[in-house]
PDB file of C-alpha atoms in Angstrom:
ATOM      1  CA  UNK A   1     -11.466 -17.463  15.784  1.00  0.00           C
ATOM      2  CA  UNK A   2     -15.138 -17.889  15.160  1.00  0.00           C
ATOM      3  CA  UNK A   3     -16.869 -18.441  17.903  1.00  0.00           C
ATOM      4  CA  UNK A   4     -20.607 -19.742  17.158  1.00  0.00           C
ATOM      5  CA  UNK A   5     -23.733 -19.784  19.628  1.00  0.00           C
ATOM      6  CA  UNK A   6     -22.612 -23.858  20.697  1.00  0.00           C
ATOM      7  CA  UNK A   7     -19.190 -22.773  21.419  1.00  0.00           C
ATOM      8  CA  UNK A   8     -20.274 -19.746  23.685  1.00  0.00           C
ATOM      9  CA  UNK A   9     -22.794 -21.578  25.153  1.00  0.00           C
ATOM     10  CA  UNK A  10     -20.246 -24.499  26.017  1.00  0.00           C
ATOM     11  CA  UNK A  11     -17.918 -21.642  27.922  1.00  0.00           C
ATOM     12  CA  UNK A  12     -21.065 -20.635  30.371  1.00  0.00           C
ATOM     13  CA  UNK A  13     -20.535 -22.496  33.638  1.00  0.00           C
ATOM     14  CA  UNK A  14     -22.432 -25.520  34.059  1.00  0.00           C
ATOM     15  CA  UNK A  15     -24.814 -24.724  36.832  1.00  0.00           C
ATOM     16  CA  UNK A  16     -26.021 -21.856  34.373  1.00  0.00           C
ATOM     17  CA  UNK A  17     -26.532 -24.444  31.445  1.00  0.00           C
ATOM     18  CA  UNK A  18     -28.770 -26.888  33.972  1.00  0.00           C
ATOM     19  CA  UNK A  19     -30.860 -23.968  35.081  1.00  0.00           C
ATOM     20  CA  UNK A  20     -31.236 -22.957  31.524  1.00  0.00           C
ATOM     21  CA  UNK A  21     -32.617 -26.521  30.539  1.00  0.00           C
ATOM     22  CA  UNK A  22     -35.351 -26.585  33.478  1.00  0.00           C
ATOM     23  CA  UNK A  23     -36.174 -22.632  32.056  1.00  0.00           C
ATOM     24  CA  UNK A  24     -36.636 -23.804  28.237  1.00  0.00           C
ATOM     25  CA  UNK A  25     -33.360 -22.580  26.996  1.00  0.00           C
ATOM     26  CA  UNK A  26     -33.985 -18.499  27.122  1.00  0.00           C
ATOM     27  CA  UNK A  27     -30.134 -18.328  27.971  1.00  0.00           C
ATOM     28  CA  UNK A  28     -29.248 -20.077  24.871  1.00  0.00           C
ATOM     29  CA  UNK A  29     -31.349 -17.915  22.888  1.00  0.00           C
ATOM     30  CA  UNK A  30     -29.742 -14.740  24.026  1.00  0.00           C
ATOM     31  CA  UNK A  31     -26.189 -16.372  23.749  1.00  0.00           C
ATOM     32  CA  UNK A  32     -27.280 -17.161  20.019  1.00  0.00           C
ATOM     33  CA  UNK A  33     -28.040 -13.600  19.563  1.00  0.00           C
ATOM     34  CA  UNK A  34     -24.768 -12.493  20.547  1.00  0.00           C
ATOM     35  CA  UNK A  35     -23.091 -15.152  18.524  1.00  0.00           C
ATOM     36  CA  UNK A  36     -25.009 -13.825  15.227  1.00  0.00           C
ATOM     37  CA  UNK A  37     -23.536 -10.420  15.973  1.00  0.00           C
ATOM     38  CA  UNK A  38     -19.751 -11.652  16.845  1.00  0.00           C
ATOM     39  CA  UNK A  39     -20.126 -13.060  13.305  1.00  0.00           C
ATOM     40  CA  UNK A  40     -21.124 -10.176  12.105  1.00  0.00           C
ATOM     41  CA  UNK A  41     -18.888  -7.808  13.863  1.00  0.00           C
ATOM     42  CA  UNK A  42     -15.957 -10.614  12.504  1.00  0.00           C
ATOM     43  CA  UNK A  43     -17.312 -10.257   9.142  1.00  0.00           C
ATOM     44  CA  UNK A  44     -16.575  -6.698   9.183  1.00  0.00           C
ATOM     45  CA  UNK A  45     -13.147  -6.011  10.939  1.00  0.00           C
ATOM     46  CA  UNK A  46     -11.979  -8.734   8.007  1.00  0.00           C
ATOM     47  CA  UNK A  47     -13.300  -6.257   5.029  1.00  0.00           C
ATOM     48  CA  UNK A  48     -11.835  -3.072   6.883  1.00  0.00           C
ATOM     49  CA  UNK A  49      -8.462  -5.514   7.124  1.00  0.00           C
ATOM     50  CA  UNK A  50      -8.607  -6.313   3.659  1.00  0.00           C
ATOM     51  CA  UNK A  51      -9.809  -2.254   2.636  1.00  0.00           C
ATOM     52  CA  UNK A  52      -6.528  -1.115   3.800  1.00  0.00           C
ATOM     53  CA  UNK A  53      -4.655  -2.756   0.437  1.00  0.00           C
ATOM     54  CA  UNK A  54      -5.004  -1.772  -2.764  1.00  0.00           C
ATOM     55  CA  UNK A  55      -5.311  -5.771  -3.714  1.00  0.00           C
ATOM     56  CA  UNK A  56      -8.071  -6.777  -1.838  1.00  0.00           C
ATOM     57  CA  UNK A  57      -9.890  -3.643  -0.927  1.00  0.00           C
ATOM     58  CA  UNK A  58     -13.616  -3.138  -1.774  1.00  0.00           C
ATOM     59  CA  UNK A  59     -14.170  -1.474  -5.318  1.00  0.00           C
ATOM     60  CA  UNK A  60     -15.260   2.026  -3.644  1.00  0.00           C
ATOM     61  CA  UNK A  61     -12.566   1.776  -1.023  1.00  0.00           C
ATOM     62  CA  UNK A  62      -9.609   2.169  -4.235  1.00  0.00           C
ATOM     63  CA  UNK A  63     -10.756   6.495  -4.622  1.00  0.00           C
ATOM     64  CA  UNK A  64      -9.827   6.672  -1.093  1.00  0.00           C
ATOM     65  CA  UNK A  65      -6.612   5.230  -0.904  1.00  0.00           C
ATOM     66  CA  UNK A  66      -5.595   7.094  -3.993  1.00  0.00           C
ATOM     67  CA  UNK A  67      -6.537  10.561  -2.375  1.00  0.00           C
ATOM     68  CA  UNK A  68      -4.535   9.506   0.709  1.00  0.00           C
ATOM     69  CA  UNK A  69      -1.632   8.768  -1.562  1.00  0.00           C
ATOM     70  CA  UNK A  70      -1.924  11.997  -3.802  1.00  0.00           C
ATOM     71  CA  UNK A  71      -3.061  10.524  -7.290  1.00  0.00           C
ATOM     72  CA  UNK A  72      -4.155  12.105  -9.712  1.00  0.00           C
ATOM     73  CA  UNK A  73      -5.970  10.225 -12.747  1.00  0.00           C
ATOM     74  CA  UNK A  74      -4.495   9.366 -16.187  1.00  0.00           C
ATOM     75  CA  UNK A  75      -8.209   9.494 -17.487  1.00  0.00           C
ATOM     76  CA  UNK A  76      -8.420  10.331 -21.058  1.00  0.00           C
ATOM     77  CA  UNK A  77      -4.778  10.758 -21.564  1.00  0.00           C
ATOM     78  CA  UNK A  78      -3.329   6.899 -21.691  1.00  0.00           C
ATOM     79  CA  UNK A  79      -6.317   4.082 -24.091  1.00  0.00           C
ATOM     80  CA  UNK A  80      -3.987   1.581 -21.604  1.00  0.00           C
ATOM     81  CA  UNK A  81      -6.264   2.902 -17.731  1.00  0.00           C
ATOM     82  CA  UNK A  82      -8.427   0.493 -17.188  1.00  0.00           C
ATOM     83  CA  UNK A  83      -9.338   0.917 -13.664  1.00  0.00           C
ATOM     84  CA  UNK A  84      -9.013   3.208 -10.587  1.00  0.00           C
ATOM     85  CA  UNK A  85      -7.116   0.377  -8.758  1.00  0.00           C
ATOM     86  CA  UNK A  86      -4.856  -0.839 -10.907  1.00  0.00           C
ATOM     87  CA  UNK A  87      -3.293   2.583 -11.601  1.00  0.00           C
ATOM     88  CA  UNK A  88      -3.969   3.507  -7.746  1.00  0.00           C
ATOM     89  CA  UNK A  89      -1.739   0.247  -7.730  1.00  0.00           C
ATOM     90  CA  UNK A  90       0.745   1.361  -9.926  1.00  0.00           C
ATOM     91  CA  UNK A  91       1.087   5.021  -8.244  1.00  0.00           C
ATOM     92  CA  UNK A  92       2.065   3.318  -5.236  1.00  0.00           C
ATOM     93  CA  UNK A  93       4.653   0.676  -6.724  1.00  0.00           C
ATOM     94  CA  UNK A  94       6.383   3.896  -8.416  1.00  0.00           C
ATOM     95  CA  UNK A  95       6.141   5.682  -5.184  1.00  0.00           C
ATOM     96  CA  UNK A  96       7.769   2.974  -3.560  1.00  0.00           C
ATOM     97  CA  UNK A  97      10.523   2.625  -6.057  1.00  0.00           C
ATOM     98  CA  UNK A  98      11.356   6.656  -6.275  1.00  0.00           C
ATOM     99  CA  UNK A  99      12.806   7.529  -9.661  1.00  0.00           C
ATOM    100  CA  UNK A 100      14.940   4.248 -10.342  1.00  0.00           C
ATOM    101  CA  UNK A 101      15.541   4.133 -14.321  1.00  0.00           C
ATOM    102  CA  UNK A 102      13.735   0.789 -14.444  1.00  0.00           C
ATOM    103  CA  UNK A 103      10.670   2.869 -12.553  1.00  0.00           C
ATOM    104  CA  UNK A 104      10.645   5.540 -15.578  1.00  0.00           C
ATOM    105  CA  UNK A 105      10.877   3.361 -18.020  1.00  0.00           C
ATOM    106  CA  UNK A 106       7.980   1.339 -17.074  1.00  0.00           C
ATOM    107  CA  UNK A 107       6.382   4.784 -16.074  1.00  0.00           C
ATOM    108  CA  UNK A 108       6.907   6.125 -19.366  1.00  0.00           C
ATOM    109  CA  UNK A 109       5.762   2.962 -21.497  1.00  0.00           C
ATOM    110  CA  UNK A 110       2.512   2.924 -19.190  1.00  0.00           C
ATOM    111  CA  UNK A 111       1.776   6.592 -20.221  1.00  0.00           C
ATOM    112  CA  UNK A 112       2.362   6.796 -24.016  1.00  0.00           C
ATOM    113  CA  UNK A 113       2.026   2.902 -24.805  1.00  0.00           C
ATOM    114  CA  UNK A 114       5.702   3.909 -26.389  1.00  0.00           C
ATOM    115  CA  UNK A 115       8.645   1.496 -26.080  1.00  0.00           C
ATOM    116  CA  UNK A 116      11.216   3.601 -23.499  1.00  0.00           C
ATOM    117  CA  UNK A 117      14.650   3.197 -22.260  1.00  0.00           C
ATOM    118  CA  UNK A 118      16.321   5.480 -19.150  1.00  0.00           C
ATOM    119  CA  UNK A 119      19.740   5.781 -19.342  1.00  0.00           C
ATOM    120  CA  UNK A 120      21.885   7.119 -16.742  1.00  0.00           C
ATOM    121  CA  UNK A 121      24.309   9.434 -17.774  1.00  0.00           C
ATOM    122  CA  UNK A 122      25.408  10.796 -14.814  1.00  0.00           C
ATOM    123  CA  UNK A 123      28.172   8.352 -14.534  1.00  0.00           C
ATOM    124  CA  UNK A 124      29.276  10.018 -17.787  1.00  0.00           C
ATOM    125  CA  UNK A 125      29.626  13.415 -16.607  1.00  0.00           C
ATOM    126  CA  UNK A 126      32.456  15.509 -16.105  1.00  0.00           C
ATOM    127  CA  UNK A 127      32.483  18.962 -14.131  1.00  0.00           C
ATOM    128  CA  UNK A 128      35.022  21.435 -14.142  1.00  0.00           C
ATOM    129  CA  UNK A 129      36.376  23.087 -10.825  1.00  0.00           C
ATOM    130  CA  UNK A 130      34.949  27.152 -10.183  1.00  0.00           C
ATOM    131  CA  UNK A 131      37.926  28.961 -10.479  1.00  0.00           C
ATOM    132  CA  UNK A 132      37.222  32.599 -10.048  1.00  0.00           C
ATOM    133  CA  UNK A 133      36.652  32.360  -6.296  1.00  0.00           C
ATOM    134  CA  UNK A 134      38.805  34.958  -4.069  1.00  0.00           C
ATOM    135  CA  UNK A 135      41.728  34.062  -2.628  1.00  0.00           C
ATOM    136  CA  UNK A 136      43.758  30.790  -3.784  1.00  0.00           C
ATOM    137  CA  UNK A 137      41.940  28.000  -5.572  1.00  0.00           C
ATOM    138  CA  UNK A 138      41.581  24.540  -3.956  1.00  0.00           C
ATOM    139  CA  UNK A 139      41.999  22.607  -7.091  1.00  0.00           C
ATOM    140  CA  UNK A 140      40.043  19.143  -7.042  1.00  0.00           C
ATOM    141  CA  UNK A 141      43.169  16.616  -7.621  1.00  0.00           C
ATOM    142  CA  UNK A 142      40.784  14.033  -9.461  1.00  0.00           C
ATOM    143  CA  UNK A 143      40.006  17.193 -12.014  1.00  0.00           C
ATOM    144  CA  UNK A 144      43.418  18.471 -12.772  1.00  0.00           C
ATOM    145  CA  UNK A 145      45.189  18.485 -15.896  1.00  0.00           C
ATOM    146  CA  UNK A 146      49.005  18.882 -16.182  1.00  0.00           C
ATOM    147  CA  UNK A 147      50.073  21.201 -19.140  1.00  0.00           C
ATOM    148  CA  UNK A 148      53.257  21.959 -18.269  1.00  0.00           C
ATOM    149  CA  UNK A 149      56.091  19.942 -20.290  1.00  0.00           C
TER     150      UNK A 149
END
């Protein structure tokens, strides 16, 4: 909603825009003045809207967000950094995705510029119940093994 100095000038009542005519138009002058500004003022509540993303904030505004967000650079140890806001971009995409294999793997191939695969063993696993405990065991029924003939 940009409002410039005809528009404002069009909202004054009308007995205010006659007088101004006779005077030689000081009241549009001032309302002209306060239009510039608006703009201005417009102008900058759109680059703090667009400085609170990592996509479309201002070059210095990317240090910031990455302190707010904890990062810590890869300077020096990955050829593959090229800028503070890409990896500023990619902290926060693995932040978002919290230690999902695909999130490693990507995570780990960013790093060493290594091909990497996750795998999930934990479906894999097998545990074995405690069984010097006091008192009578509760045996897990999914665990136990018949032995008897």
């Amino acid at each position: 909603m940009s409002l410039d100095a005809d528009s404002l000038y069009r909202l004054l009542p009308a007995v205010y825009r006659i007088r101004d005519d006779a005077q030689g138009r000081p009241l549009r002058a001032l309302v002209g003045a306060f239009a510039r500004e608006l703009q201005a003022l417009e102008e900058n509540l759109e680059q703090l809207y667009d400085d609170q993303f990592i996509e479309t904030c201002a070059e210095w505004v990317a240090p910031y967000i990455g302190e707010l967000i904890g990062y810590r650079s890869l300077h020096g140890a990955s050829p593959a950094v090229s800028s503070p806001r890409a990896e500023v971009a990619n902290t926060i995409a693995y932040r978002r995705r919290k230690g999902t294999a695909l999130m490693l793997e990507e995570l780990a191939r960013n790093v060493t510029d290594w091909p990497a695969r996750a795998v999930e063993y934990f479906e894999q696993l097998a545990t074995t119940q405690y069984m010097n405990q006091k008192g009578e065991p509760v045996l897990n029924e999914r665990a136990l093994i018949i032995v008897r003939g």
